[in-house]
Amino acid sequence: MASKLFTTLQNSQPLFVTWRRFKFRSNCSSRRHFVSNPEPSPLTPETKLLESFKEEFEIGNRLISFETGKMARFANGAVVMAMDETKVLSTVASAKTSIPRDFLPLTVDYQEKQYAQGVIPNTFMRREGAPKERELLCGRLIDRPIRPLFPPGFYHEVQVMASVLSSDGKQDPDVMAANAASAALMISDIPWGGPVGMIRIGRICGQFIINPSMDELSLSDLNLVYACTKDKTMMIDVQAREISEKDLKAGLRLAHPEAVKYLEPQIRLASKAGKLKKDYKLSMMPESTMEKIRNLSGSRIEAVFSDPTYGKFERGEALDTITQDVKMALEEECDEESLQGLSKAVDTVRKQIVRRRILKEGARVDGRRLDEVRPVYSEAGNLPALHGSSLFSRGDTQVLCTVTLGAPGDAQRLESVVGPASKAFMLHYSFPPFSINEVGKRSGLNRREVGHGTLAEKALLAVLPPEDEFPYTVRVNSEVMASDGSTSMASVCGGSMALMDAGIPVRDHVAGVSVGLVSEADPITSEITDYRILTDILGLEDHLGDMDFKIAGTRNGITAIQLDIKPAGIPLDIICESLEPAFRGRLQILDHMERAIYAPRTKDERNSPRLATLKYSNDSIRRLVGPLGALKRKIETETGARISVGDGTLTILAKNQSIMDKVQEKIDFIIGREIEVGKVYKGIVTSIKEYGAFVEFNGGQQGLLHMSELSHEPVSRVSDVVSIGQQLSLKCIALDVRGNIKLSLKQAKESCFTSERCAAPNKSASHIFASAKEKCDGQGKHSGRKERVVTKYEAAEVKTSAEDTSFLIRSAAECDEEEKLAALRQSTNLRSLASSDPPSLNQSTAVCGEEKSASLNNDSACSRQPFSTVKSIRKDKKDEVGFGLRAKDLKLGTMVTAKVFQIRARGLVLDLGGGLKGMYRFEMNDDKEINVGDELRVQCCSFTAKGVPVMSRVKDE
């Protein structure tokens, strides 16, 4: 009955009502139905199960396995490699037919989907998008060792795809993907000369570690990825912290036998589950065609390569002319077969001639010796408006590098399954078409650009200061202006100089050079019988040679290596031998770089960017950020600065010092300064009670000045000592658990007279002009303390304590409010003075002098005079220093004769009279021979956010 009732209710209601009532999920086609799950039928003896094959082995105390047959059965080859709880699937497929071409169309795709670590992508579509930089780099890491092992003439399209199935975060899946790809090629029917083994080596405290975990790798000073066959090296990729050539050789000698351990399991797996290799048609050039084209072009090509006066493009035009002449000769003979392979045949002839001349004569196409580096030109600071810049040329290769500094919040966010979540140093390499005089279309991420940029980034990362000492984001842009070989190593040299030009405290210069190889092998055994090592190879020598061995480092050691080869492996002994000429070439380049810039710049320029780190409590930072960050964004919009918020820290990035001053003024107005017991601060009296006075500090903090702390003498009324609006220097004597501040005026006086200054500015404080009254010497003389010179882009850590003083002169609005409060008190005096003559200047001064000595600012005392009295005084004595000028009476354009009260690093503190102080910033053409006490004719040009008058010089008429 219950079942019938349920069915009746379901059929009588709309479909969407019943579906949502029972909380079933909906699908994209909007169809709703109940799915019955029938009982699974038991397996019968005739049921065919999946047949899988597995090989397990151990390397470096880690259990590793290869498995095939369970997944991706339709692929030509599919292998799952597992290490701990990390699993990677690599598949390979090949096109059944090939179209006429002269290259191998091999594609390697590596992908890390977020499901591998149990995460849903944080994108709008909740899907993975275009390949990220790390995925492109891992794809290159797989491609480089397997590409040379395909047989010559095999031009079928091949695609290798590697996917991370699961990741425990302990192992980097890139090396696993490469080994799994090798195993997939071994069991497929594609002709391939493998297998290949790849391994990672680390080093901690001088001890090499095989297959290090990610935690171990973070402590290691070496990240060596090594790929090889049984007896030859296929690929090397190194990131190190200035490792010596001797130690690197030891690491390579250890890596080779460990990588070979991956080969035997692959061979066993292929013997169990491998397919028979198919007979593919190889696109081979007939020897008769090769001989014919060699006879037509050989002598002319050799004449071009024997002339060192040819430049890159002149040589290319001469070779193209030869190719066109050969083509015309073949067309006259109607030799279609030779015409089809003309391009490949001419390139082969060029290769044979260049290699023979190097092996037999030791002659290079540009006339250099085998170990000679091309002429080097370097220039730093060529774009002074940027944070850092350099121009580096080596031969015809030229690179422009720039440096941009940013706040910690500008760091690049990473979404890989392993590794850090962000990186604060980036090097972006760009290879525009005009650098090789071609027309091309700029697109998105390019594998070559990403690979070259990452190599240069690894090389420079080793000399950067630690992030806790230099916690700022750095971006280096490498723009290739002209290319004739090894632009990635030129990017290393240019990037190193640009970093020093930016004032970043790098430890040493980094230079890079590319080493090539030309070898001759036995046609039967493939053993190398003769070879020559070339230093600083040209683009043509890279194309026609056997390897491109890029090595970057300092004078102390190697920081990055990338080895790419073209033959089916190179003996490790030759690789180790190549390190010595690379070291000698690197030293030559470093000598030229050090002539251009030897150390990080320390000059302080007007338009140089400023970086500062302020320390506040988290509650203060919350007040600054505001609801949903609105207040922080408002400050950034108004000033153009960038503010990054951390745990107890606030990092400011400003384009110049003036913007930094504005930002810090706004921050001080909102947050104020952290109050410490025993420090002296300046504040303004906001209200007076019977038991004491409340004083407000900049930023809104309020403290209580009790009657007992006003003076050592008995005080009957608080108003006899202080008045509303009066500025006082007070000492914090206590902070209770609720944050209430207790202040003392009498102890502040003692501190002022027993120390050189009341509140000394922090050495690493902000660059706002400090108050002239921070020095309590009683005479206002310049103490002679040398101001700290701020280096270019110095990362000054600013502590918000009482040591950071600033102007607390009231604004016009505050003065108006004060005058309203004193209106009743002044009304009697105004009526009595209306019928009398204005007092003289001496009388006015005497009236001001009757205020209590506890006041350090005479503004409030002078404000008790009738305005008409002060006005009449100014009418007669407006040009003298010391007349009763008040802050609220100072307007834009007002001209006064001021005295130099204090000399700062970037300007002056001026005494405008009546206890009023103003500031003047030095200009480019200012005469710096100014002494304390000198009189200057100035006029008011602006006010700061705190009401501080900013003065400018009045030109002599």
mmCIF file with all atom_site columns, N, CA, C and O in Angstrom, residues 102 285 289-294 296-298 301-302 305 316 318-327 330 338-354 540 543-544:
data_model
loop_
_atom_site.group_PDB
_atom_site.id
_atom_site.type_symbol
_atom_site.label_atom_id
_atom_site.label_alt_id
_atom_site.label_comp_id
_atom_site.label_asym_id
_atom_site.label_entity_id
_atom_site.label_seq_id
_atom_site.pdbx_PDB_ins_code
_atom_site.Cartn_x
_atom_site.Cartn_y
_atom_site.Cartn_z
_atom_site.occupancy
_atom_site.B_iso_or_equiv
_atom_site.pdbx_formal_charge
_atom_site.auth_seq_id
_atom_site.auth_comp_id
_atom_site.auth_asym_id
_atom_site.auth_atom_id
_atom_site.pdbx_PDB_model_num
ATOM 1   N N  . ASP A 1 102 ? 60.307 16.509 -43.773 1.00 0.00 ? 102 ASP A N  1
ATOM 2   C CA . ASP A 1 102 ? 61.711 16.243 -43.476 1.00 0.00 ? 102 ASP A CA 1
ATOM 3   C C  . ASP A 1 102 ? 62.028 16.411 -41.998 1.00 0.00 ? 102 ASP A C  1
ATOM 4   O O  . ASP A 1 102 ? 63.138 16.751 -41.623 1.00 0.00 ? 102 ASP A O  1
ATOM 5   N N  . MET A 1 285 ? 66.891 9.626  -48.147 1.00 0.00 ? 285 MET A N  1
ATOM 6   C CA . MET A 1 285 ? 67.364 10.237 -49.383 1.00 0.00 ? 285 MET A CA 1
ATOM 7   C C  . MET A 1 285 ? 68.248 9.248  -50.133 1.00 0.00 ? 285 MET A C  1
ATOM 8   O O  . MET A 1 285 ? 69.202 8.710  -49.555 1.00 0.00 ? 285 MET A O  1
ATOM 9   N N  . THR A 1 289 ? 71.014 10.748 -55.358 1.00 0.00 ? 289 THR A N  1
ATOM 10  C CA . THR A 1 289 ? 70.537 12.135 -55.295 1.00 0.00 ? 289 THR A CA 1
ATOM 11  C C  . THR A 1 289 ? 71.465 13.001 -54.440 1.00 0.00 ? 289 THR A C  1
ATOM 12  O O  . THR A 1 289 ? 71.788 14.133 -54.796 1.00 0.00 ? 289 THR A O  1
ATOM 13  N N  . MET A 1 290 ? 71.908 12.435 -53.300 1.00 0.00 ? 290 MET A N  1
ATOM 14  C CA . MET A 1 290 ? 72.822 13.171 -52.437 1.00 0.00 ? 290 MET A CA 1
ATOM 15  C C  . MET A 1 290 ? 74.125 13.501 -53.171 1.00 0.00 ? 290 MET A C  1
ATOM 16  O O  . MET A 1 290 ? 74.648 14.616 -53.080 1.00 0.00 ? 290 MET A O  1
ATOM 17  N N  . GLU A 1 291 ? 74.645 12.536 -53.901 1.00 0.00 ? 291 GLU A N  1
ATOM 18  C CA . GLU A 1 291 ? 75.900 12.753 -54.612 1.00 0.00 ? 291 GLU A CA 1
ATOM 19  C C  . GLU A 1 291 ? 75.739 13.813 -55.694 1.00 0.00 ? 291 GLU A C  1
ATOM 20  O O  . GLU A 1 291 ? 76.637 14.645 -55.920 1.00 0.00 ? 291 GLU A O  1
ATOM 21  N N  . LYS A 1 292 ? 74.618 13.799 -56.371 1.00 0.00 ? 292 LYS A N  1
ATOM 22  C CA . LYS A 1 292 ? 74.378 14.748 -57.448 1.00 0.00 ? 292 LYS A CA 1
ATOM 23  C C  . LYS A 1 292 ? 74.299 16.173 -56.906 1.00 0.00 ? 292 LYS A C  1
ATOM 24  O O  . LYS A 1 292 ? 74.913 17.109 -57.445 1.00 0.00 ? 292 LYS A O  1
ATOM 25  N N  . ILE A 1 293 ? 73.551 16.360 -55.797 1.00 0.00 ? 293 ILE A N  1
ATOM 26  C CA . ILE A 1 293 ? 73.409 17.699 -55.216 1.00 0.00 ? 293 ILE A CA 1
ATOM 27  C C  . ILE A 1 293 ? 74.729 18.141 -54.582 1.00 0.00 ? 293 ILE A C  1
ATOM 28  O O  . ILE A 1 293 ? 75.100 19.317 -54.635 1.00 0.00 ? 293 ILE A O  1
ATOM 29  N N  . ARG A 1 294 ? 75.497 17.205 -54.042 1.00 0.00 ? 294 ARG A N  1
ATOM 30  C CA . ARG A 1 294 ? 76.801 17.542 -53.466 1.00 0.00 ? 294 ARG A CA 1
ATOM 31  C C  . ARG A 1 294 ? 77.745 18.065 -54.549 1.00 0.00 ? 294 ARG A C  1
ATOM 32  O O  . ARG A 1 294 ? 78.493 19.014 -54.325 1.00 0.00 ? 294 ARG A O  1
ATOM 33  N N  . LEU A 1 296 ? 76.864 19.558 -57.300 1.00 0.00 ? 296 LEU A N  1
ATOM 34  C CA . LEU A 1 296 ? 76.396 20.839 -57.814 1.00 0.00 ? 296 LEU A CA 1
ATOM 35  C C  . LEU A 1 296 ? 76.653 21.992 -56.840 1.00 0.00 ? 296 LEU A C  1
ATOM 36  O O  . LEU A 1 296 ? 76.822 23.146 -57.266 1.00 0.00 ? 296 LEU A O  1
ATOM 37  N N  . SER A 1 297 ? 76.670 21.724 -55.542 1.00 0.00 ? 297 SER A N  1
ATOM 38  C CA . SER A 1 297 ? 76.707 22.822 -54.572 1.00 0.00 ? 297 SER A CA 1
ATOM 39  C C  . SER A 1 297 ? 77.880 22.765 -53.606 1.00 0.00 ? 297 SER A C  1
ATOM 40  O O  . SER A 1 297 ? 78.144 23.751 -52.909 1.00 0.00 ? 297 SER A O  1
ATOM 41  N N  . GLY A 1 298 ? 78.584 21.656 -53.515 1.00 0.00 ? 298 GLY A N  1
ATOM 42  C CA . GLY A 1 298 ? 79.572 21.483 -52.455 1.00 0.00 ? 298 GLY A CA 1
ATOM 43  C C  . GLY A 1 298 ? 80.677 22.517 -52.447 1.00 0.00 ? 298 GLY A C  1
ATOM 44  O O  . GLY A 1 298 ? 80.989 23.127 -51.406 1.00 0.00 ? 298 GLY A O  1
ATOM 45  N N  . ILE A 1 301 ? 79.368 26.056 -51.485 1.00 0.00 ? 301 ILE A N  1
ATOM 46  C CA . ILE A 1 301 ? 79.014 26.148 -50.060 1.00 0.00 ? 301 ILE A CA 1
ATOM 47  C C  . ILE A 1 301 ? 80.269 26.225 -49.207 1.00 0.00 ? 301 ILE A C  1
ATOM 48  O O  . ILE A 1 301 ? 80.355 27.006 -48.245 1.00 0.00 ? 301 ILE A O  1
ATOM 49  N N  . GLU A 1 302 ? 81.290 25.446 -49.551 1.00 0.00 ? 302 GLU A N  1
ATOM 50  C CA . GLU A 1 302 ? 82.531 25.481 -48.774 1.00 0.00 ? 302 GLU A CA 1
ATOM 51  C C  . GLU A 1 302 ? 83.212 26.834 -48.890 1.00 0.00 ? 302 GLU A C  1
ATOM 52  O O  . GLU A 1 302 ? 83.823 27.315 -47.926 1.00 0.00 ? 302 GLU A O  1
ATOM 53  N N  . PHE A 1 305 ? 81.485 29.135 -46.388 1.00 0.00 ? 305 PHE A N  1
ATOM 54  C CA . PHE A 1 305 ? 81.843 28.843 -44.999 1.00 0.00 ? 305 PHE A CA 1
ATOM 55  C C  . PHE A 1 305 ? 83.320 29.131 -44.710 1.00 0.00 ? 305 PHE A C  1
ATOM 56  O O  . PHE A 1 305 ? 83.701 29.267 -43.544 1.00 0.00 ? 305 PHE A O  1
ATOM 57  N N  . GLY A 1 316 ? 73.548 33.683 -45.005 1.00 0.00 ? 316 GLY A N  1
ATOM 58  C CA . GLY A 1 316 ? 72.288 33.032 -45.362 1.00 0.00 ? 316 GLY A CA 1
ATOM 59  C C  . GLY A 1 316 ? 71.834 33.360 -46.762 1.00 0.00 ? 316 GLY A C  1
ATOM 60  O O  . GLY A 1 316 ? 71.344 32.491 -47.497 1.00 0.00 ? 316 GLY A O  1
ATOM 61  N N  . ALA A 1 318 ? 73.794 34.154 -49.303 1.00 0.00 ? 318 ALA A N  1
ATOM 62  C CA . ALA A 1 318 ? 74.676 33.464 -50.251 1.00 0.00 ? 318 ALA A CA 1
ATOM 63  C C  . ALA A 1 318 ? 74.296 31.991 -50.372 1.00 0.00 ? 318 ALA A C  1
ATOM 64  O O  . ALA A 1 318 ? 74.279 31.423 -51.478 1.00 0.00 ? 318 ALA A O  1
ATOM 65  N N  . LEU A 1 319 ? 73.957 31.357 -49.259 1.00 0.00 ? 319 LEU A N  1
ATOM 66  C CA . LEU A 1 319 ? 73.559 29.946 -49.302 1.00 0.00 ? 319 LEU A CA 1
ATOM 67  C C  . LEU A 1 319 ? 72.225 29.774 -50.008 1.00 0.00 ? 319 LEU A C  1
ATOM 68  O O  . LEU A 1 319 ? 72.016 28.787 -50.735 1.00 0.00 ? 319 LEU A O  1
ATOM 69  N N  . ASP A 1 320 ? 71.301 30.715 -49.803 1.00 0.00 ? 320 ASP A N  1
ATOM 70  C CA . ASP A 1 320 ? 70.016 30.623 -50.519 1.00 0.00 ? 320 ASP A CA 1
ATOM 71  C C  . ASP A 1 320 ? 70.223 30.782 -52.027 1.00 0.00 ? 320 ASP A C  1
ATOM 72  O O  . ASP A 1 320 ? 69.520 30.125 -52.828 1.00 0.00 ? 320 ASP A O  1
ATOM 73  N N  . THR A 1 321 ? 71.136 31.618 -52.414 1.00 0.00 ? 321 THR A N  1
ATOM 74  C CA . THR A 1 321 ? 71.421 31.779 -53.845 1.00 0.00 ? 321 THR A CA 1
ATOM 75  C C  . THR A 1 321 ? 71.944 30.480 -54.446 1.00 0.00 ? 321 THR A C  1
ATOM 76  O O  . THR A 1 321 ? 71.556 30.086 -55.561 1.00 0.00 ? 321 THR A O  1
ATOM 77  N N  . ILE A 1 322 ? 72.802 29.804 -53.713 1.00 0.00 ? 322 ILE A N  1
ATOM 78  C CA . ILE A 1 322 ? 73.325 28.520 -54.193 1.00 0.00 ? 322 ILE A CA 1
ATOM 79  C C  . ILE A 1 322 ? 72.194 27.513 -54.333 1.00 0.00 ? 322 ILE A C  1
ATOM 80  O O  . ILE A 1 322 ? 72.122 26.758 -55.328 1.00 0.00 ? 322 ILE A O  1
ATOM 81  N N  . THR A 1 323 ? 71.281 27.475 -53.355 1.00 0.00 ? 323 THR A N  1
ATOM 82  C CA . THR A 1 323 ? 70.159 26.535 -53.412 1.00 0.00 ? 323 THR A CA 1
ATOM 83  C C  . THR A 1 323 ? 69.279 26.819 -54.624 1.00 0.00 ? 323 THR A C  1
ATOM 84  O O  . THR A 1 323 ? 68.826 25.883 -55.322 1.00 0.00 ? 323 THR A O  1
ATOM 85  N N  . GLN A 1 324 ? 69.017 28.083 -54.924 1.00 0.00 ? 324 GLN A N  1
ATOM 86  C CA . GLN A 1 324 ? 68.183 28.422 -56.080 1.00 0.00 ? 324 GLN A CA 1
ATOM 87  C C  . GLN A 1 324 ? 68.871 28.035 -57.390 1.00 0.00 ? 324 GLN A C  1
ATOM 88  O O  . GLN A 1 324 ? 68.205 27.572 -58.346 1.00 0.00 ? 324 GLN A O  1
ATOM 89  N N  . ASP A 1 325 ? 70.169 28.182 -57.454 1.00 0.00 ? 325 ASP A N  1
ATOM 90  C CA . ASP A 1 325 ? 70.892 27.788 -58.673 1.00 0.00 ? 325 ASP A CA 1
ATOM 91  C C  . ASP A 1 325 ? 70.825 26.283 -58.873 1.00 0.00 ? 325 ASP A C  1
ATOM 92  O O  . ASP A 1 325 ? 70.649 25.797 -60.015 1.00 0.00 ? 325 ASP A O  1
ATOM 93  N N  . VAL A 1 326 ? 70.953 25.518 -57.781 1.00 0.00 ? 326 VAL A N  1
ATOM 94  C CA . VAL A 1 326 ? 70.849 24.061 -57.893 1.00 0.00 ? 326 VAL A CA 1
ATOM 95  C C  . VAL A 1 326 ? 69.437 23.670 -58.314 1.00 0.00 ? 326 VAL A C  1
ATOM 96  O O  . VAL A 1 326 ? 69.249 22.752 -59.140 1.00 0.00 ? 326 VAL A O  1
ATOM 97  N N  . LYS A 1 327 ? 68.453 24.359 -57.790 1.00 0.00 ? 327 LYS A N  1
ATOM 98  C CA . LYS A 1 327 ? 67.069 24.064 -58.162 1.00 0.00 ? 327 LYS A CA 1
ATOM 99  C C  . LYS A 1 327 ? 66.834 24.311 -59.651 1.00 0.00 ? 327 LYS A C  1
ATOM 100 O O  . LYS A 1 327 ? 66.164 23.502 -60.335 1.00 0.00 ? 327 LYS A O  1
ATOM 101 N N  . LEU A 1 330 ? 68.326 21.426 -61.633 1.00 0.00 ? 330 LEU A N  1
ATOM 102 C CA . LEU A 1 330 ? 67.522 20.199 -61.559 1.00 0.00 ? 330 LEU A CA 1
ATOM 103 C C  . LEU A 1 330 ? 66.249 20.332 -62.378 1.00 0.00 ? 330 LEU A C  1
ATOM 104 O O  . LEU A 1 330 ? 65.766 19.343 -62.963 1.00 0.00 ? 330 LEU A O  1
ATOM 105 N N  . SER A 1 338 ? 64.952 14.465 -57.250 1.00 0.00 ? 338 SER A N  1
ATOM 106 C CA . SER A 1 338 ? 65.934 15.309 -56.567 1.00 0.00 ? 338 SER A CA 1
ATOM 107 C C  . SER A 1 338 ? 65.323 16.621 -56.102 1.00 0.00 ? 338 SER A C  1
ATOM 108 O O  . SER A 1 338 ? 65.698 17.157 -55.052 1.00 0.00 ? 338 SER A O  1
ATOM 109 N N  . LEU A 1 339 ? 64.347 17.139 -56.870 1.00 0.00 ? 339 LEU A N  1
ATOM 110 C CA . LEU A 1 339 ? 63.711 18.384 -56.464 1.00 0.00 ? 339 LEU A CA 1
ATOM 111 C C  . LEU A 1 339 ? 62.912 18.221 -55.164 1.00 0.00 ? 339 LEU A C  1
ATOM 112 O O  . LEU A 1 339 ? 62.835 19.143 -54.352 1.00 0.00 ? 339 LEU A O  1
ATOM 113 N N  . GLN A 1 340 ? 62.310 17.036 -54.984 1.00 0.00 ? 340 GLN A N  1
ATOM 114 C CA . GLN A 1 340 ? 61.513 16.814 -53.773 1.00 0.00 ? 340 GLN A CA 1
ATOM 115 C C  . GLN A 1 340 ? 62.380 16.851 -52.508 1.00 0.00 ? 340 GLN A C  1
ATOM 116 O O  . GLN A 1 340 ? 61.955 17.330 -51.465 1.00 0.00 ? 340 GLN A O  1
ATOM 117 N N  . GLY A 1 341 ? 63.580 16.335 -52.595 1.00 0.00 ? 341 GLY A N  1
ATOM 118 C CA . GLY A 1 341 ? 64.448 16.320 -51.422 1.00 0.00 ? 341 GLY A CA 1
ATOM 119 C C  . GLY A 1 341 ? 65.556 17.331 -51.472 1.00 0.00 ? 341 GLY A C  1
ATOM 120 O O  . GLY A 1 341 ? 66.582 17.164 -50.787 1.00 0.00 ? 341 GLY A O  1
ATOM 121 N N  . LEU A 1 342 ? 65.370 18.406 -52.246 1.00 0.00 ? 342 LEU A N  1
ATOM 122 C CA . LEU A 1 342 ? 66.439 19.383 -52.418 1.00 0.00 ? 342 LEU A CA 1
ATOM 123 C C  . LEU A 1 342 ? 66.790 20.068 -51.093 1.00 0.00 ? 342 LEU A C  1
ATOM 124 O O  . LEU A 1 342 ? 67.966 20.190 -50.730 1.00 0.00 ? 342 LEU A O  1
ATOM 125 N N  . SER A 1 343 ? 65.804 20.527 -50.380 1.00 0.00 ? 343 SER A N  1
ATOM 126 C CA . SER A 1 343 ? 66.065 21.274 -49.145 1.00 0.00 ? 343 SER A CA 1
ATOM 127 C C  . SER A 1 343 ? 66.814 20.425 -48.135 1.00 0.00 ? 343 SER A C  1
ATOM 128 O O  . SER A 1 343 ? 67.798 20.869 -47.543 1.00 0.00 ? 343 SER A O  1
ATOM 129 N N  . LYS A 1 344 ? 66.353 19.179 -47.961 1.00 0.00 ? 344 LYS A N  1
ATOM 130 C CA . LYS A 1 344 ? 67.014 18.291 -47.007 1.00 0.00 ? 344 LYS A CA 1
ATOM 131 C C  . LYS A 1 344 ? 68.428 17.945 -47.469 1.00 0.00 ? 344 LYS A C  1
ATOM 132 O O  . LYS A 1 344 ? 69.368 17.891 -46.653 1.00 0.00 ? 344 LYS A O  1
ATOM 133 N N  . ALA A 1 345 ? 68.620 17.754 -48.748 1.00 0.00 ? 345 ALA A N  1
ATOM 134 C CA . ALA A 1 345 ? 69.926 17.378 -49.256 1.00 0.00 ? 345 ALA A CA 1
ATOM 135 C C  . ALA A 1 345 ? 70.929 18.525 -49.125 1.00 0.00 ? 345 ALA A C  1
ATOM 136 O O  . ALA A 1 345 ? 72.086 18.317 -48.735 1.00 0.00 ? 345 ALA A O  1
ATOM 137 N N  . VAL A 1 346 ? 70.505 19.749 -49.445 1.00 0.00 ? 346 VAL A N  1
ATOM 138 C CA . VAL A 1 346 ? 71.405 20.896 -49.311 1.00 0.00 ? 346 VAL A CA 1
ATOM 139 C C  . VAL A 1 346 ? 71.804 21.106 -47.853 1.00 0.00 ? 346 VAL A C  1
ATOM 140 O O  . VAL A 1 346 ? 72.959 21.405 -47.539 1.00 0.00 ? 346 VAL A O  1
ATOM 141 N N  . ASP A 1 347 ? 70.847 20.935 -46.951 1.00 0.00 ? 347 ASP A N  1
ATOM 142 C CA . ASP A 1 347 ? 71.159 21.076 -45.536 1.00 0.00 ? 347 ASP A CA 1
ATOM 143 C C  . ASP A 1 347 ? 72.157 20.016 -45.090 1.00 0.00 ? 347 ASP A C  1
ATOM 144 O O  . ASP A 1 347 ? 73.046 20.294 -44.272 1.00 0.00 ? 347 ASP A O  1
ATOM 145 N N  . THR A 1 348 ? 72.036 18.806 -45.627 1.00 0.00 ? 348 THR A N  1
ATOM 146 C CA . THR A 1 348 ? 72.987 17.744 -45.283 1.00 0.00 ? 348 THR A CA 1
ATOM 147 C C  . THR A 1 348 ? 74.382 18.064 -45.807 1.00 0.00 ? 348 THR A C  1
ATOM 148 O O  . THR A 1 348 ? 75.387 17.835 -45.125 1.00 0.00 ? 348 THR A O  1
ATOM 149 N N  . VAL A 1 349 ? 74.459 18.637 -46.992 1.00 0.00 ? 349 VAL A N  1
ATOM 150 C CA . VAL A 1 349 ? 75.764 19.020 -47.545 1.00 0.00 ? 349 VAL A CA 1
ATOM 151 C C  . VAL A 1 349 ? 76.403 20.111 -46.689 1.00 0.00 ? 349 VAL A C  1
ATOM 152 O O  . VAL A 1 349 ? 77.611 20.065 -46.383 1.00 0.00 ? 349 VAL A O  1
ATOM 153 N N  . ARG A 1 350 ? 75.621 21.086 -46.280 1.00 0.00 ? 350 ARG A N  1
ATOM 154 C CA . ARG A 1 350 ? 76.141 22.140 -45.410 1.00 0.00 ? 350 ARG A CA 1
ATOM 155 C C  . ARG A 1 350 ? 76.683 21.543 -44.109 1.00 0.00 ? 350 ARG A C  1
ATOM 156 O O  . ARG A 1 350 ? 77.766 21.907 -43.640 1.00 0.00 ? 350 ARG A O  1
ATOM 157 N N  . LYS A 1 351 ? 75.929 20.644 -43.544 1.00 0.00 ? 351 LYS A N  1
ATOM 158 C CA . LYS A 1 351 ? 76.332 20.025 -42.281 1.00 0.00 ? 351 LYS A CA 1
ATOM 159 C C  . LYS A 1 351 ? 77.645 19.268 -42.435 1.00 0.00 ? 351 LYS A C  1
ATOM 160 O O  . LYS A 1 351 ? 78.543 19.371 -41.588 1.00 0.00 ? 351 LYS A O  1
ATOM 161 N N  . GLN A 1 352 ? 77.778 18.516 -43.512 1.00 0.00 ? 352 GLN A N  1
ATOM 162 C CA . GLN A 1 352 ? 78.997 17.737 -43.715 1.00 0.00 ? 352 GLN A CA 1
ATOM 163 C C  . GLN A 1 352 ? 80.214 18.635 -43.892 1.00 0.00 ? 352 GLN A C  1
ATOM 164 O O  . GLN A 1 352 ? 81.294 18.354 -43.353 1.00 0.00 ? 352 GLN A O  1
ATOM 165 N N  . ILE A 1 353 ? 80.053 19.741 -44.617 1.00 0.00 ? 353 ILE A N  1
ATOM 166 C CA . ILE A 1 353 ? 81.184 20.633 -44.860 1.00 0.00 ? 353 ILE A CA 1
ATOM 167 C C  . ILE A 1 353 ? 81.623 21.332 -43.573 1.00 0.00 ? 353 ILE A C  1
ATOM 168 O O  . ILE A 1 353 ? 82.821 21.397 -43.243 1.00 0.00 ? 353 ILE A O  1
ATOM 169 N N  . VAL A 1 354 ? 80.673 21.873 -42.830 1.00 0.00 ? 354 VAL A N  1
ATOM 170 C CA . VAL A 1 354 ? 81.014 22.580 -41.588 1.00 0.00 ? 354 VAL A CA 1
ATOM 171 C C  . VAL A 1 354 ? 81.668 21.636 -40.595 1.00 0.00 ? 354 VAL A C  1
ATOM 172 O O  . VAL A 1 354 ? 82.696 21.962 -39.976 1.00 0.00 ? 354 VAL A O  1
ATOM 173 N N  . LEU A 1 540 ? 74.171 28.723 -36.307 1.00 0.00 ? 540 LEU A N  1
ATOM 174 C CA . LEU A 1 540 ? 74.448 27.730 -37.343 1.00 0.00 ? 540 LEU A CA 1
ATOM 175 C C  . LEU A 1 540 ? 75.168 26.519 -36.745 1.00 0.00 ? 540 LEU A C  1
ATOM 176 O O  . LEU A 1 540 ? 74.870 25.372 -37.099 1.00 0.00 ? 540 LEU A O  1
ATOM 177 N N  . HIS A 1 543 ? 72.707 24.373 -34.980 1.00 0.00 ? 543 HIS A N  1
ATOM 178 C CA . HIS A 1 543 ? 71.860 23.609 -35.900 1.00 0.00 ? 543 HIS A CA 1
ATOM 179 C C  . HIS A 1 543 ? 72.611 22.430 -36.518 1.00 0.00 ? 543 HIS A C  1
ATOM 180 O O  . HIS A 1 543 ? 72.046 21.336 -36.675 1.00 0.00 ? 543 HIS A O  1
ATOM 181 N N  . LEU A 1 544 ? 73.879 22.638 -36.854 1.00 0.00 ? 544 LEU A N  1
ATOM 182 C CA . LEU A 1 544 ? 74.641 21.604 -37.542 1.00 0.00 ? 544 LEU A CA 1
ATOM 183 C C  . LEU A 1 544 ? 75.493 20.753 -36.600 1.00 0.00 ? 544 LEU A C  1
ATOM 184 O O  . LEU A 1 544 ? 76.112 19.792 -37.049 1.00 0.00 ? 544 LEU A O  1
#
